[in-house]
Short mmCIF file of C-alpha atoms in Angstrom, two decimals:
data_model
loop_
_atom_site.label_atom_id
_atom_site.label_comp_id
_atom_site.label_asym_id
_atom_site.label_seq_id
_atom_site.Cartn_x
_atom_site.Cartn_y
_atom_site.Cartn_z
CA MET A 11 -30.83 -5.81 8.25
CA ASN A 12 -27.96 -2.85 8.95
CA LYS A 13 -27.75 0.18 7.13
CA THR A 14 -25.57 -0.44 4.58
CA GLU A 15 -27.51 -3.35 3.38
CA GLN A 16 -30.46 -1.14 3.37
CA LEU A 17 -29.07 1.28 1.09
CA ILE A 18 -27.89 -1.18 -1.08
CA ALA A 19 -30.90 -2.88 -0.99
CA THR A 20 -33.04 0.15 -2.70
CA PRO A 21 -31.65 1.06 -5.97
CA PHE A 22 -29.97 -2.38 -6.79
CA ASP A 23 -31.51 -5.41 -7.86
CA SER A 24 -30.51 -9.28 -8.48
CA THR A 25 -28.59 -8.48 -11.51
CA ASP A 26 -26.89 -5.40 -10.62
CA THR A 27 -22.83 -5.52 -10.52
CA VAL A 28 -20.55 -2.89 -9.56
CA ALA A 29 -19.19 -0.90 -12.53
CA ALA A 30 -15.36 -1.29 -12.39
CA PRO A 31 -12.60 -2.07 -14.90
CA SER A 32 -12.59 -5.25 -16.29
CA SER A 33 -9.10 -5.80 -14.64
CA PHE A 34 -10.14 -4.94 -11.41
CA ASP A 35 -11.26 -7.62 -8.49
CA PRO A 36 -13.13 -6.00 -6.15
CA ARG A 37 -11.96 -8.65 -3.35
CA ALA A 38 -8.45 -6.92 -3.20
CA ASP A 39 -11.03 -3.81 -1.89
CA LEU A 40 -12.83 -6.35 0.93
CA ALA A 41 -9.47 -7.72 2.07
CA ALA A 42 -7.80 -4.33 2.66
CA ALA A 43 -10.89 -3.30 4.15
CA VAL A 44 -11.21 -6.13 6.51
CA GLU A 45 -7.41 -6.17 7.49
CA LEU A 46 -7.91 -1.93 8.36
CA ALA A 47 -10.75 -3.25 10.28
CA GLY A 48 -8.74 -5.68 12.22
CA ARG A 49 -5.85 -3.18 12.77
CA THR A 50 -8.39 -0.47 13.90
CA LEU A 51 -10.40 -2.81 16.18
CA ALA A 52 -7.17 -4.01 17.83
CA ALA A 53 -5.84 -0.73 18.98
CA VAL A 54 -9.16 -0.03 20.78
CA ARG A 55 -8.71 0.68 24.69
CA THR A 56 -10.32 -0.70 27.54
CA GLU A 57 -11.45 3.04 28.84
CA GLN A 58 -12.97 3.62 25.47
CA TYR A 59 -15.70 0.74 25.10
CA ASP A 60 -18.42 3.36 26.66
CA ALA A 61 -17.47 5.95 24.22
CA PRO A 62 -20.55 7.33 21.84
CA THR A 63 -19.35 6.41 18.07
CA PRO A 64 -20.77 8.71 14.99
CA CYS A 65 -22.91 6.07 14.38
CA GLU A 66 -25.57 6.72 16.83
CA GLU A 67 -26.78 3.41 17.21
CA PHE A 68 -23.55 2.38 18.42
CA ASP A 69 -21.39 2.87 21.61
CA VAL A 70 -17.40 1.61 20.74
CA ARG A 71 -18.62 -1.92 22.57
CA ARG A 72 -21.45 -2.19 20.32
CA LEU A 73 -19.70 -1.30 17.16
CA SER A 74 -16.59 -3.47 18.52
CA SER A 75 -19.37 -6.56 18.93
CA HIS A 76 -21.09 -5.85 15.10
CA LEU A 77 -17.77 -5.82 13.40
CA VAL A 78 -17.14 -9.21 14.72
CA ALA A 79 -20.41 -10.15 13.66
CA VAL A 80 -19.90 -8.51 9.93
CA VAL A 81 -16.66 -10.37 9.41
CA ARG A 82 -18.33 -13.81 10.37
CA ARG A 83 -21.33 -13.06 8.11
CA ILE A 84 -18.91 -12.03 5.00
CA SER A 85 -17.69 -15.87 5.19
CA VAL A 86 -21.22 -17.38 5.78
CA ILE A 87 -22.28 -15.55 2.88
CA GLY A 88 -19.29 -16.64 0.50
CA ARG A 89 -20.02 -19.94 1.11
CA GLY A 90 -23.51 -19.48 0.00
CA GLU A 91 -25.01 -20.08 3.23
CA ASP A 92 -28.05 -18.47 5.15
CA PRO A 93 -26.49 -15.26 6.06
CA PHE A 94 -29.39 -14.84 8.78
CA SER A 95 -27.58 -17.87 10.62
CA VAL A 96 -25.17 -15.26 11.91
CA PRO A 97 -26.19 -12.84 14.60
CA SER A 98 -25.75 -8.92 13.78
CA PHE A 99 -23.80 -8.97 17.07
CA ALA A 100 -21.40 -11.30 18.67
CA ASP A 101 -22.54 -10.82 22.05
CA GLU A 102 -20.98 -14.20 23.42
CA VAL A 103 -17.56 -11.99 22.92
CA ALA A 104 -16.22 -10.66 26.14
CA ASP A 105 -15.26 -7.23 26.72
CA GLY A 106 -11.57 -7.01 25.33
CA ALA A 107 -12.11 -10.28 23.21
CA TRP A 108 -13.16 -8.81 20.09
CA THR A 109 -9.35 -9.01 18.69
CA ALA A 110 -9.39 -12.69 19.46
CA ALA A 111 -12.45 -13.14 17.84
CA TRP A 112 -11.90 -11.16 14.85
CA GLU A 113 -8.68 -12.71 13.60
CA PRO A 114 -10.06 -16.26 13.19
CA GLY A 115 -13.18 -14.58 11.17
CA ALA A 116 -10.82 -12.70 9.17
CA ARG A 117 -8.54 -15.73 8.03
CA GLU A 118 -11.95 -17.32 7.28
CA VAL A 119 -12.78 -14.59 4.89
CA ALA A 120 -9.68 -14.83 2.80
CA GLU A 121 -9.83 -18.69 2.45
CA VAL A 122 -13.65 -18.45 1.69
CA TRP A 123 -13.16 -15.79 -1.08
CA ALA A 124 -9.87 -16.95 -2.58
CA ASP A 125 -11.99 -18.82 -5.19
CA PRO A 126 -12.23 -16.13 -8.26
CA GLY A 127 -14.87 -17.81 -9.40
CA ILE A 128 -17.12 -16.25 -6.31
CA LEU A 129 -16.99 -13.06 -8.25
CA ASP A 130 -20.12 -14.21 -10.56
CA ARG A 131 -21.55 -16.75 -8.31
CA ARG A 132 -25.06 -15.54 -6.96
CA LEU A 133 -24.28 -15.04 -3.10
CA ARG A 134 -27.54 -14.93 -0.61
CA LEU A 135 -27.13 -11.33 1.25
CA PRO A 136 -29.72 -10.42 3.83
CA ILE A 137 -31.07 -7.93 1.27
CA GLY A 138 -31.48 -10.41 -1.59
CA VAL A 139 -29.37 -12.31 -4.03
CA LEU A 140 -26.32 -10.48 -5.67
CA PRO A 141 -23.59 -11.26 -7.77
CA GLY A 142 -20.05 -11.73 -5.51
CA ALA A 143 -18.67 -8.97 -7.14
CA THR A 144 -21.66 -6.66 -5.75
CA ALA A 145 -21.69 -8.65 -2.22
CA ALA A 146 -17.69 -7.79 -1.99
CA ALA A 147 -18.46 -3.79 -2.65
CA VAL A 148 -21.08 -3.95 -0.20
CA TYR A 149 -19.02 -5.40 2.63
CA THR A 150 -16.23 -3.01 1.77
CA HIS A 151 -18.45 -0.35 2.19
CA GLU A 152 -19.98 -1.58 5.42
CA LEU A 153 -16.27 -2.29 6.42
CA THR A 154 -14.88 1.00 5.83
CA VAL A 155 -17.41 3.34 7.04
CA HIS A 156 -17.68 1.57 10.73
CA THR A 157 -13.71 1.67 10.77
CA TRP A 158 -14.25 5.31 10.07
CA ASP A 159 -16.40 5.47 13.20
CA LEU A 160 -14.81 3.26 15.26
CA ALA A 161 -11.57 5.62 14.82
CA GLU A 162 -13.25 8.80 15.23
CA ALA A 163 -14.79 7.56 18.76
CA THR A 164 -11.43 6.15 19.75
CA GLY A 165 -9.04 8.75 18.68
CA GLN A 166 -7.29 6.78 15.61
CA ASP A 167 -6.17 8.02 12.56
CA PRO A 168 -5.78 4.94 10.01
CA ASP A 169 -4.02 4.84 7.06
CA TRP A 170 -6.92 5.40 4.51
CA ASP A 171 -6.44 3.82 1.04
CA PRO A 172 -7.59 6.82 -1.32
CA ALA A 173 -7.66 4.59 -4.26
CA LEU A 174 -10.08 2.06 -2.46
CA ILE A 175 -12.28 4.59 -1.09
CA GLU A 176 -12.84 6.30 -4.39
CA ARG A 177 -13.96 3.14 -5.69
CA VAL A 178 -16.12 2.89 -2.49
CA ILE A 179 -17.61 6.17 -3.57
CA GLY A 180 -18.31 5.26 -6.67
CA VAL A 181 -20.88 2.70 -5.49
CA VAL A 182 -22.31 4.41 -2.82
CA ARG A 183 -22.81 7.34 -5.02
CA HIS A 184 -25.28 5.15 -7.08
CA ALA A 185 -26.58 2.98 -4.20
CA LEU A 186 -27.70 6.22 -1.79
CA PRO A 187 -29.33 9.24 -3.82
CA ALA A 188 -29.14 12.55 -1.82
CA GLU A 189 -32.32 13.44 -2.81
CA THR A 190 -34.07 10.43 -1.07
CA ARG A 191 -33.05 10.18 2.72
CA GLY A 192 -35.44 8.97 5.41
CA GLY A 193 -37.86 6.53 5.15
CA ARG A 194 -36.62 3.40 3.06
CA ILE A 195 -33.16 5.06 3.30
CA PRO A 196 -32.21 5.24 6.84
CA PHE A 197 -29.38 7.91 6.69
CA ALA A 198 -29.15 11.48 7.55
CA GLU A 199 -28.92 13.92 4.62
CA VAL A 200 -25.36 14.48 2.97
CA VAL A 201 -23.24 16.28 4.86
CA ALA A 202 -21.42 19.26 2.83
CA VAL A 203 -17.91 19.02 2.62
CA ASP A 204 -15.39 20.43 0.40
CA PRO A 205 -14.67 18.69 -2.74
CA GLY A 206 -10.80 18.55 -2.24
CA ALA A 207 -11.76 16.82 1.00
CA ARG A 208 -10.16 13.56 1.61
CA ALA A 209 -11.59 10.26 0.27
CA ILE A 210 -12.77 9.22 3.50
CA ASP A 211 -14.44 12.31 4.45
CA ARG A 212 -16.45 12.28 1.19
CA LEU A 213 -17.46 8.96 1.67
CA VAL A 214 -18.56 9.47 5.42
CA ALA A 215 -20.04 12.60 4.52
CA TRP A 216 -22.39 11.51 1.97
CA ALA A 217 -23.61 8.52 4.37
CA GLY A 218 -24.57 11.43 6.51
CA ARG A 219 -21.79 11.06 9.43
CA ARG A 220 -20.13 14.90 9.88
CA PRO A 221 -16.06 14.64 9.39
#
């Protein structure tokens, strides 16, 4: 179980859904997060593979491998299959081949999640069974934070969508309380940032990263 899955596991139970306007489709945010992660991954240069990232568990090489695994797992989950059938890292992908591996994974996500009925379907995540709408929010957060990690490590400045990130913040503030870090919540303390800071900076600061 990765950190994002752990944080959602604690406060959500299998009956929870993500609060959003009835007209809002969280698959749009998921698709945007997949697209931005892919563009950021494609811009990584060879000499950056060993660079550290703000996520202490990963250097750029390991984070790139993990992102490919994440996009594959999103499709498996959407099909109602066992999420653990996808390893947490795409270890078979050679250095520099992450984009080539990412692209079919991203296309498969779009195909699997095209059915609007998936939002109400009960899907199996590593943390348990959740509605598809909640699963979409979980992985939008996962991809957004790790895209920031990768961008920071490689000197990129992605075109963040503030509205999308505000919706992610709404989810993560519910899922990851500031006062319960440590133990079952394996994140650092919230980093103080100006309330007027960019949405992406407020999101990662809440996850314990320093923007």
